[in-house]
PDB file of N, CA and C in Angstrom:
ATOM      1  N   UNK O   1     109.365  93.636 103.027  1.00 72.00           N
ATOM      2  CA  UNK O   1     109.204  94.650 104.052  1.00 72.00           C
ATOM      3  C   UNK O   1     110.268  95.710 103.841  1.00 72.00           C
ATOM      4  N   UNK O   2     109.823  96.964 103.830  1.00 80.00           N
ATOM      5  CA  UNK O   2     110.756  98.086 103.706  1.00 80.00           C
ATOM      6  C   UNK O   2     110.337  99.183 104.661  1.00 80.00           C
ATOM      7  N   UNK O   3     111.299  99.944 105.123  1.00 82.00           N
ATOM      8  CA  UNK O   3     111.021 101.151 105.879  1.00 82.00           C
ATOM      9  C   UNK O   3     111.518 102.306 105.028  1.00 82.00           C
ATOM     10  N   UNK O   4     110.624 103.290 104.798  1.00 80.00           N
ATOM     11  CA  UNK O   4     111.013 104.429 103.977  1.00 80.00           C
ATOM     12  C   UNK O   4     110.790 105.719 104.749  1.00 80.00           C
ATOM     13  N   UNK O   5     111.530 106.729 104.341  1.00 77.00           N
ATOM     14  CA  UNK O   5     111.327 108.063 104.888  1.00 77.00           C
ATOM     15  C   UNK O   5     111.054 108.986 103.722  1.00 77.00           C
ATOM     16  N   UNK O   6     109.887 109.621 103.744  1.00 75.00           N
ATOM     17  CA  UNK O   6     109.521 110.599 102.726  1.00 75.00           C
ATOM     18  C   UNK O   6     109.678 111.984 103.321  1.00 75.00           C
ATOM     19  N   UNK O   7     110.223 112.894 102.546  1.00 77.00           N
ATOM     20  CA  UNK O   7     110.349 114.271 102.979  1.00 77.00           C
ATOM     21  C   UNK O   7     110.025 115.183 101.809  1.00 77.00           C
ATOM     22  N   UNK O   8     108.959 115.949 101.948  1.00 72.00           N
ATOM     23  CA  UNK O   8     108.511 116.883 100.920  1.00 72.00           C
ATOM     24  C   UNK O   8     108.330 116.193  99.576  1.00 72.00           C
ATOM     25  N   UNK O   9     107.604 115.076  99.556  1.00 74.00           N
ATOM     26  CA  UNK O   9     107.281 114.367  98.314  1.00 74.00           C
ATOM     27  C   UNK O   9     105.953 114.932  97.830  1.00 74.00           C
ATOM     28  N   UNK O  10     106.008 115.822  96.855  1.00 74.00           N
ATOM     29  CA  UNK O  10     104.809 116.514  96.401  1.00 74.00           C
ATOM     30  C   UNK O  10     104.422 116.172  94.967  1.00 74.00           C
ATOM     31  N   UNK O  11     105.232 115.376  94.291  1.00 76.00           N
ATOM     32  CA  UNK O  11     104.963 115.092  92.878  1.00 76.00           C
ATOM     33  C   UNK O  11     105.059 113.599  92.556  1.00 76.00           C
ATOM     34  N   UNK O  12     104.678 112.771  93.505  1.00 83.00           N
ATOM     35  CA  UNK O  12     104.728 111.321  93.326  1.00 83.00           C
ATOM     36  C   UNK O  12     103.666 110.895  92.303  1.00 83.00           C
ATOM     37  N   UNK O  13     104.036 110.120  91.314  1.00 92.00           N
ATOM     38  CA  UNK O  13     103.089 109.676  90.288  1.00 92.00           C
ATOM     39  C   UNK O  13     102.245 108.503  90.785  1.00 92.00           C
ATOM     40  N   UNK O  14     101.007 108.413  90.304  1.00 96.00           N
ATOM     41  CA  UNK O  14     100.165 107.270  90.683  1.00 96.00           C
ATOM     42  C   UNK O  14     100.702 105.973  90.097  1.00 96.00           C
ATOM     43  N   UNK O  15     100.330 104.863  90.737  1.00 95.00           N
ATOM     44  CA  UNK O  15     100.777 103.556  90.261  1.00 95.00           C
ATOM     45  C   UNK O  15      99.715 102.508  90.536  1.00 95.00           C
ATOM     46  N   UNK O  16      99.869 101.380  89.873  1.00 97.00           N
ATOM     47  CA  UNK O  16      99.012 100.205  90.064  1.00 97.00           C
ATOM     48  C   UNK O  16      99.939  98.996  90.111  1.00 97.00           C
ATOM     49  N   UNK O  17      99.736  98.123  91.089  1.00 96.00           N
ATOM     50  CA  UNK O  17     100.512  96.886  91.171  1.00 96.00           C
ATOM     51  C   UNK O  17      99.628  95.730  90.710  1.00 96.00           C
ATOM     52  N   UNK O  18     100.084  95.000  89.726  1.00 96.00           N
ATOM     53  CA  UNK O  18      99.310  93.895  89.152  1.00 96.00           C
ATOM     54  C   UNK O  18      99.366  92.626  89.992  1.00 96.00           C
ATOM     55  N   UNK O  19     100.453  92.440  90.750  1.00 96.00           N
ATOM     56  CA  UNK O  19     100.655  91.158  91.433  1.00 96.00           C
ATOM     57  C   UNK O  19     100.897  91.245  92.935  1.00 96.00           C
ATOM     58  N   UNK O  20     100.712  92.437  93.506  1.00 96.00           N
ATOM     59  CA  UNK O  20     100.926  92.563  94.940  1.00 96.00           C
ATOM     60  C   UNK O  20     100.095  93.715  95.507  1.00 96.00           C
ATOM     61  N   UNK O  21      99.670  93.530  96.742  1.00 97.00           N
ATOM     62  CA  UNK O  21      98.992  94.582  97.489  1.00 97.00           C
ATOM     63  C   UNK O  21     100.031  95.290  98.353  1.00 97.00           C
ATOM     64  N   UNK O  22      99.684  96.488  98.821  1.00 96.00           N
ATOM     65  CA  UNK O  22     100.553  97.222  99.734  1.00 96.00           C
ATOM     66  C   UNK O  22      99.874  97.317 101.093  1.00 96.00           C
ATOM     67  N   UNK O  23     100.629  97.080 102.138  1.00 97.00           N
ATOM     68  CA  UNK O  23     100.163  97.303 103.498  1.00 97.00           C
ATOM     69  C   UNK O  23     101.123  98.314 104.118  1.00 97.00           C
ATOM     70  N   UNK O  24     100.613  99.509 104.414  1.00 96.00           N
ATOM     71  CA  UNK O  24     101.422 100.600 104.932  1.00 96.00           C
ATOM     72  C   UNK O  24     101.163 100.786 106.424  1.00 96.00           C
ATOM     73  N   UNK O  25     102.218 101.112 107.171  1.00 95.00           N
ATOM     74  CA  UNK O  25     102.102 101.479 108.575  1.00 95.00           C
ATOM     75  C   UNK O  25     102.912 102.753 108.790  1.00 95.00           C
ATOM     76  N   UNK O  26     102.310 103.755 109.383  1.00 95.00           N
ATOM     77  CA  UNK O  26     103.001 105.026 109.610  1.00 95.00           C
ATOM     78  C   UNK O  26     103.679 105.023 110.982  1.00 95.00           C
ATOM     79  N   UNK O  27     104.995 105.123 110.972  1.00 95.00           N
ATOM     80  CA  UNK O  27     105.783 105.177 112.202  1.00 95.00           C
ATOM     81  C   UNK O  27     105.816 106.585 112.796  1.00 95.00           C
ATOM     82  N   UNK O  28     105.819 107.586 111.909  1.00 94.00           N
ATOM     83  CA  UNK O  28     105.932 108.964 112.361  1.00 94.00           C
ATOM     84  C   UNK O  28     105.508 109.905 111.239  1.00 94.00           C
ATOM     85  N   UNK O  29     104.918 111.040 111.572  1.00 94.00           N
ATOM     86  CA  UNK O  29     104.528 112.035 110.591  1.00 94.00           C
ATOM     87  C   UNK O  29     103.144 111.785 110.011  1.00 94.00           C
ATOM     88  N   UNK O  30     102.877 112.413 108.863  1.00 94.00           N
ATOM     89  CA  UNK O  30     101.604 112.276 108.163  1.00 94.00           C
ATOM     90  C   UNK O  30     101.853 112.167 106.663  1.00 94.00           C
ATOM     91  N   UNK O  31     101.063 111.326 106.010  1.00 94.00           N
ATOM     92  CA  UNK O  31     101.156 111.128 104.562  1.00 94.00           C
ATOM     93  C   UNK O  31      99.744 111.124 103.990  1.00 94.00           C
ATOM     94  N   UNK O  32      99.564 111.775 102.854  1.00 94.00           N
ATOM     95  CA  UNK O  32      98.280 111.747 102.170  1.00 94.00           C
ATOM     96  C   UNK O  32      98.332 110.711 101.051  1.00 94.00           C
ATOM     97  N   UNK O  33      97.407 109.759 101.096  1.00 96.00           N
ATOM     98  CA  UNK O  33      97.262 108.759 100.045  1.00 96.00           C
ATOM     99  C   UNK O  33      95.987 109.047  99.275  1.00 96.00           C
ATOM    100  N   UNK O  34      96.029 108.839  97.970  1.00 97.00           N
ATOM    101  CA  UNK O  34      94.830 108.854  97.132  1.00 97.00           C
ATOM    102  C   UNK O  34      94.713 107.449  96.558  1.00 97.00           C
ATOM    103  N   UNK O  35      93.580 106.797  96.788  1.00 98.00           N
ATOM    104  CA  UNK O  35      93.392 105.398  96.373  1.00 98.00           C
ATOM    105  C   UNK O  35      92.086 105.237  95.603  1.00 98.00           C
ATOM    106  N   UNK O  36      92.093 104.278  94.680  1.00 98.00           N
ATOM    107  CA  UNK O  36      90.890 103.984  93.903  1.00 98.00           C
ATOM    108  C   UNK O  36      90.777 104.898  92.702  1.00 98.00           C
ATOM    109  N   UNK O  37      89.589 104.975  92.130  1.00 97.00           N
ATOM    110  CA  UNK O  37      89.362 105.816  90.969  1.00 97.00           C
ATOM    111  C   UNK O  37      90.085 105.289  89.738  1.00 97.00           C
ATOM    112  N   UNK O  38      90.431 106.213  88.843  1.00 97.00           N
ATOM    113  CA  UNK O  38      91.130 105.872  87.589  1.00 97.00           C
ATOM    114  C   UNK O  38      92.315 106.801  87.410  1.00 97.00           C
ATOM    115  N   UNK O  39      93.338 106.286  86.745  1.00 97.00           N
ATOM    116  CA  UNK O  39      94.487 107.126  86.406  1.00 97.00           C
ATOM    117  C   UNK O  39      94.249 107.720  85.029  1.00 97.00           C
ATOM    118  N   UNK O  40      94.256 109.064  84.965  1.00 96.00           N
ATOM    119  CA  UNK O  40      94.090 109.792  83.708  1.00 96.00           C
ATOM    120  C   UNK O  40      95.170 110.865  83.655  1.00 96.00           C
ATOM    121  N   UNK O  41      96.015 110.796  82.631  1.00 95.00           N
ATOM    122  CA  UNK O  41      97.099 111.783  82.471  1.00 95.00           C
ATOM    123  C   UNK O  41      97.933 111.947  83.747  1.00 95.00           C
ATOM    124  N   UNK O  42      98.357 110.836  84.314  1.00 93.00           N
ATOM    125  CA  UNK O  42      99.191 110.811  85.522  1.00 93.00           C
ATOM    126  C   UNK O  42      98.533 111.454  86.741  1.00 93.00           C
ATOM    127  N   UNK O  43      97.204 111.414  86.797  1.00 94.00           N
ATOM    128  CA  UNK O  43      96.458 111.873  87.966  1.00 94.00           C
ATOM    129  C   UNK O  43      95.391 110.845  88.298  1.00 94.00           C
ATOM    130  N   UNK O  44      95.066 110.723  89.576  1.00 97.00           N
ATOM    131  CA  UNK O  44      93.968 109.847  89.979  1.00 97.00           C
ATOM    132  C   UNK O  44      92.688 110.681  90.016  1.00 97.00           C
ATOM    133  N   UNK O  45      91.708 110.220  89.265  1.00 97.00           N
ATOM    134  CA  UNK O  45      90.403 110.875  89.197  1.00 97.00           C
ATOM    135  C   UNK O  45      89.402 110.040  90.002  1.00 97.00           C
ATOM    136  N   UNK O  46      88.595 110.686  90.816  1.00 98.00           N
ATOM    137  CA  UNK O  46      87.556 110.040  91.632  1.00 98.00           C
ATOM    138  C   UNK O  46      88.122 109.066  92.672  1.00 98.00           C
ATOM    139  N   UNK O  47      89.328 109.318  93.146  1.00 98.00           N
ATOM    140  CA  UNK O  47      89.897 108.494  94.212  1.00 98.00           C
ATOM    141  C   UNK O  47      89.460 108.999  95.579  1.00 98.00           C
ATOM    142  N   UNK O  48      89.759 108.220  96.598  1.00 98.00           N
ATOM    143  CA  UNK O  48      89.458 108.591  97.974  1.00 98.00           C
ATOM    144  C   UNK O  48      90.760 109.018  98.646  1.00 98.00           C
ATOM    145  N   UNK O  49      90.717 110.134  99.359  1.00 97.00           N
ATOM    146  CA  UNK O  49      91.899 110.655 100.044  1.00 97.00           C
ATOM    147  C   UNK O  49      91.911 110.158 101.487  1.00 97.00           C
ATOM    148  N   UNK O  50      93.055 109.617 101.891  1.00 98.00           N
ATOM    149  CA  UNK O  50      93.263 109.150 103.265  1.00 98.00           C
ATOM    150  C   UNK O  50      94.451 109.894 103.849  1.00 98.00           C
ATOM    151  N   UNK O  51      94.300 110.462 105.024  1.00 97.00           N
ATOM    152  CA  UNK O  51      95.419 111.066 105.736  1.00 97.00           C
ATOM    153  C   UNK O  51      95.900 110.035 106.749  1.00 97.00           C
ATOM    154  N   UNK O  52      97.081 109.490 106.501  1.00 97.00           N
ATOM    155  CA  UNK O  52      97.640 108.434 107.339  1.00 97.00           C
ATOM    156  C   UNK O  52      98.622 109.077 108.316  1.00 97.00           C
ATOM    157  N   UNK O  53      98.366 108.870 109.617  1.00 97.00           N
ATOM    158  CA  UNK O  53      99.169 109.477 110.678  1.00 97.00           C
ATOM    159  C   UNK O  53      99.864 108.385 111.493  1.00 97.00           C
ATOM    160  N   UNK O  54     100.749 108.806 112.375  1.00 97.00           N
ATOM    161  CA  UNK O  54     101.489 107.883 113.245  1.00 97.00           C
ATOM    162  C   UNK O  54     100.535 106.871 113.879  1.00 97.00           C
ATOM    163  N   UNK O  55     100.850 105.581 113.709  1.00 97.00           N
ATOM    164  CA  UNK O  55     100.050 104.505 114.281  1.00 97.00           C
ATOM    165  C   UNK O  55      98.970 103.963 113.360  1.00 97.00           C
ATOM    166  N   UNK O  56      98.736 104.625 112.217  1.00 98.00           N
ATOM    167  CA  UNK O  56      97.700 104.184 111.274  1.00 98.00           C
ATOM    168  C   UNK O  56      98.230 103.138 110.303  1.00 98.00           C
ATOM    169  N   UNK O  57      97.323 102.244 109.889  1.00 98.00           N
ATOM    170  CA  UNK O  57      97.573 101.250 108.849  1.00 98.00           C
ATOM    171  C   UNK O  57      96.729 101.599 107.636  1.00 98.00           C
ATOM    172  N   UNK O  58      97.222 101.302 106.436  1.00 98.00           N
ATOM    173  CA  UNK O  58      96.436 101.448 105.200  1.00 98.00           C
ATOM    174  C   UNK O  58      96.744 100.269 104.295  1.00 98.00           C
ATOM    175  N   UNK O  59      95.692  99.566 103.872  1.00 98.00           N
ATOM    176  CA  UNK O  59      95.829  98.434 102.958  1.00 98.00           C
ATOM    177  C   UNK O  59      95.349  98.870 101.581  1.00 98.00           C
ATOM    178  N   UNK O  60      96.166  98.622 100.563  1.00 98.00           N
ATOM    179  CA  UNK O  60      95.820  98.953  99.183  1.00 98.00           C
ATOM    180  C   UNK O  60      95.814  97.649  98.384  1.00 98.00           C
ATOM    181  N   UNK O  61      94.632  97.203  97.940  1.00 97.00           N
ATOM    182  CA  UNK O  61      94.529  95.920  97.236  1.00 97.00           C
ATOM    183  C   UNK O  61      95.274  95.897  95.893  1.00 97.00           C
ATOM    184  N   UNK O  62      95.495  94.688  95.405  1.00 97.00           N
ATOM    185  CA  UNK O  62      96.067  94.475  94.075  1.00 97.00           C
ATOM    186  C   UNK O  62      95.210  95.220  93.041  1.00 97.00           C
ATOM    187  N   UNK O  63      95.853  95.839  92.086  1.00 97.00           N
ATOM    188  CA  UNK O  63      95.231  96.532  90.944  1.00 97.00           C
ATOM    189  C   UNK O  63      94.456  97.792  91.314  1.00 97.00           C
ATOM    190  N   UNK O  64      94.649  98.323  92.521  1.00 98.00           N
ATOM    191  CA  UNK O  64      93.985  99.580  92.886  1.00 98.00           C
ATOM    192  C   UNK O  64      94.934 100.749  92.647  1.00 98.00           C
ATOM    193  N   UNK O  65      94.531 101.728  91.837  1.00 98.00           N
ATOM    194  CA  UNK O  65      95.375 102.908  91.632  1.00 98.00           C
ATOM    195  C   UNK O  65      95.635 103.607  92.971  1.00 98.00           C
ATOM    196  N   UNK O  66      96.849 104.110  93.141  1.00 97.00           N
ATOM    197  CA  UNK O  66      97.193 104.817  94.372  1.00 97.00           C
ATOM    198  C   UNK O  66      98.422 105.689  94.174  1.00 97.00           C
ATOM    199  N   UNK O  67      98.533 106.682  95.032  1.00 95.00           N
ATOM    200  CA  UNK O  67      99.739 107.504  95.106  1.00 95.00           C
ATOM    201  C   UNK O  67      99.785 108.120  96.496  1.00 95.00           C
ATOM    202  N   UNK O  68     100.963 108.555  96.889  1.00 92.00           N
ATOM    203  CA  UNK O  68     101.081 109.233  98.177  1.00 92.00           C
ATOM    204  C   UNK O  68     101.964 110.463  98.044  1.00 92.00           C
ATOM    205  N   UNK O  69     101.644 111.438  98.864  1.00 89.00           N
ATOM    206  CA  UNK O  69     102.390 112.686  98.913  1.00 89.00           C
ATOM    207  C   UNK O  69     102.585 113.077 100.370  1.00 89.00           C
ATOM    208  N   UNK O  70     103.649 113.814 100.613  1.00 89.00           N
ATOM    209  CA  UNK O  70     104.019 114.148 101.986  1.00 89.00           C
ATOM    210  C   UNK O  70     104.550 115.579 102.006  1.00 89.00           C
ATOM    211  N   UNK O  71     103.914 116.457 102.778  1.00 87.00           N
ATOM    212  CA  UNK O  71     104.336 117.858 102.838  1.00 87.00           C
ATOM    213  C   UNK O  71     105.559 118.065 103.728  1.00 87.00           C
ATOM    214  N   UNK O  72     105.691 117.251 104.769  1.00 89.00           N
ATOM    215  CA  UNK O  72     106.834 117.378 105.680  1.00 89.00           C
ATOM    216  C   UNK O  72     107.657 116.091 105.620  1.00 89.00           C
ATOM    217  N   UNK O  73     107.944 115.482 106.754  1.00 88.00           N
ATOM    218  CA  UNK O  73     108.696 114.229 106.784  1.00 88.00           C
ATOM    219  C   UNK O  73     107.860 113.162 107.466  1.00 88.00           C
ATOM    220  N   UNK O  74     107.840 111.963 106.877  1.00 92.00           N
ATOM    221  CA  UNK O  74     107.119 110.833 107.462  1.00 92.00           C
ATOM    222  C   UNK O  74     107.958 109.575 107.296  1.00 92.00           C
ATOM    223  N   UNK O  75     107.860 108.690 108.274  1.00 91.00           N
ATOM    224  CA  UNK O  75     108.527 107.390 108.213  1.00 91.00           C
ATOM    225  C   UNK O  75     107.442 106.323 108.131  1.00 91.00           C
ATOM    226  N   UNK O  76     107.612 105.426 107.162  1.00 92.00           N
ATOM    227  CA  UNK O  76     106.582 104.429 106.875  1.00 92.00           C
ATOM    228  C   UNK O  76     107.188 103.052 106.707  1.00 92.00           C
ATOM    229  N   UNK O  77     106.423 102.052 107.118  1.00 94.00           N
ATOM    230  CA  UNK O  77     106.755 100.664 106.823  1.00 94.00           C
ATOM    231  C   UNK O  77     105.832 100.249 105.687  1.00 94.00           C
ATOM    232  N   UNK O  78     106.379  99.605 104.667  1.00 94.00           N
ATOM    233  CA  UNK O  78     105.547  99.060 103.603  1.00 94.00           C
ATOM    234  C   UNK O  78     105.808  97.564 103.515  1.00 94.00           C
ATOM    235  N   UNK O  79     104.729  96.817 103.524  1.00 94.00           N
ATOM    236  CA  UNK O  79     104.785  95.370 103.386  1.00 94.00           C
ATOM    237  C   UNK O  79     104.110  95.018 102.070  1.00 94.00           C
ATOM    238  N   UNK O  80     104.821  94.344 101.187  1.00 94.00           N
ATOM    239  CA  UNK O  80     104.273  93.894  99.911  1.00 94.00           C
ATOM    240  C   UNK O  80     103.623  92.541 100.128  1.00 94.00           C
ATOM    241  N   UNK O  81     102.341  92.426  99.781  1.00 95.00           N
ATOM    242  CA  UNK O  81     101.582  91.210  99.984  1.00 95.00           C
ATOM    243  C   UNK O  81     101.322  90.575  98.612  1.00 95.00           C
ATOM    244  N   UNK O  82     101.958  89.433  98.296  1.00 94.00           N
ATOM    245  CA  UNK O  82     101.807  88.824  96.983  1.00 94.00           C
ATOM    246  C   UNK O  82     100.364  88.410  96.691  1.00 94.00           C
ATOM    247  N   UNK O  83      99.996  88.533  95.425  1.00 88.00           N
ATOM    248  CA  UNK O  83      98.677  88.092  94.960  1.00 88.00           C
ATOM    249  C   UNK O  83      98.579  86.582  95.105  1.00 88.00           C
ATOM    250  N   UNK O  84      97.458  86.095  95.594  1.00 80.00           N
ATOM    251  CA  UNK O  84      97.274  84.652  95.744  1.00 80.00           C
ATOM    252  C   UNK O  84      96.740  84.032  94.488  1.00 80.00           C
TER     253      UNK O  84
END
C-alpha cells in the first residue's frame, strides 16, 4: 500500500506488471489512466481512457498495459495485489 501525490505528470511511460495487479483509489484531484491495448514505441495503442476522480476506484489486472498522467495535482492510494 502506498499513497502518492502526482503533480503535472504529463510524460509517464506505460508499464506492464507481470506478477501483480494495481488497485487505485483517488483521494483528491483527477488522473487520466490509459489501460489495455498494446505498447508500441512507449505509447499505448487502442487502450481505454479512464478519468479517475476523487472517490473513484480503478483496478488494473496483471499483465495489462497502463499509464497515468495528471495535469494538476492528485493524491492516490495504490494497492499492489499479488498474482495468485
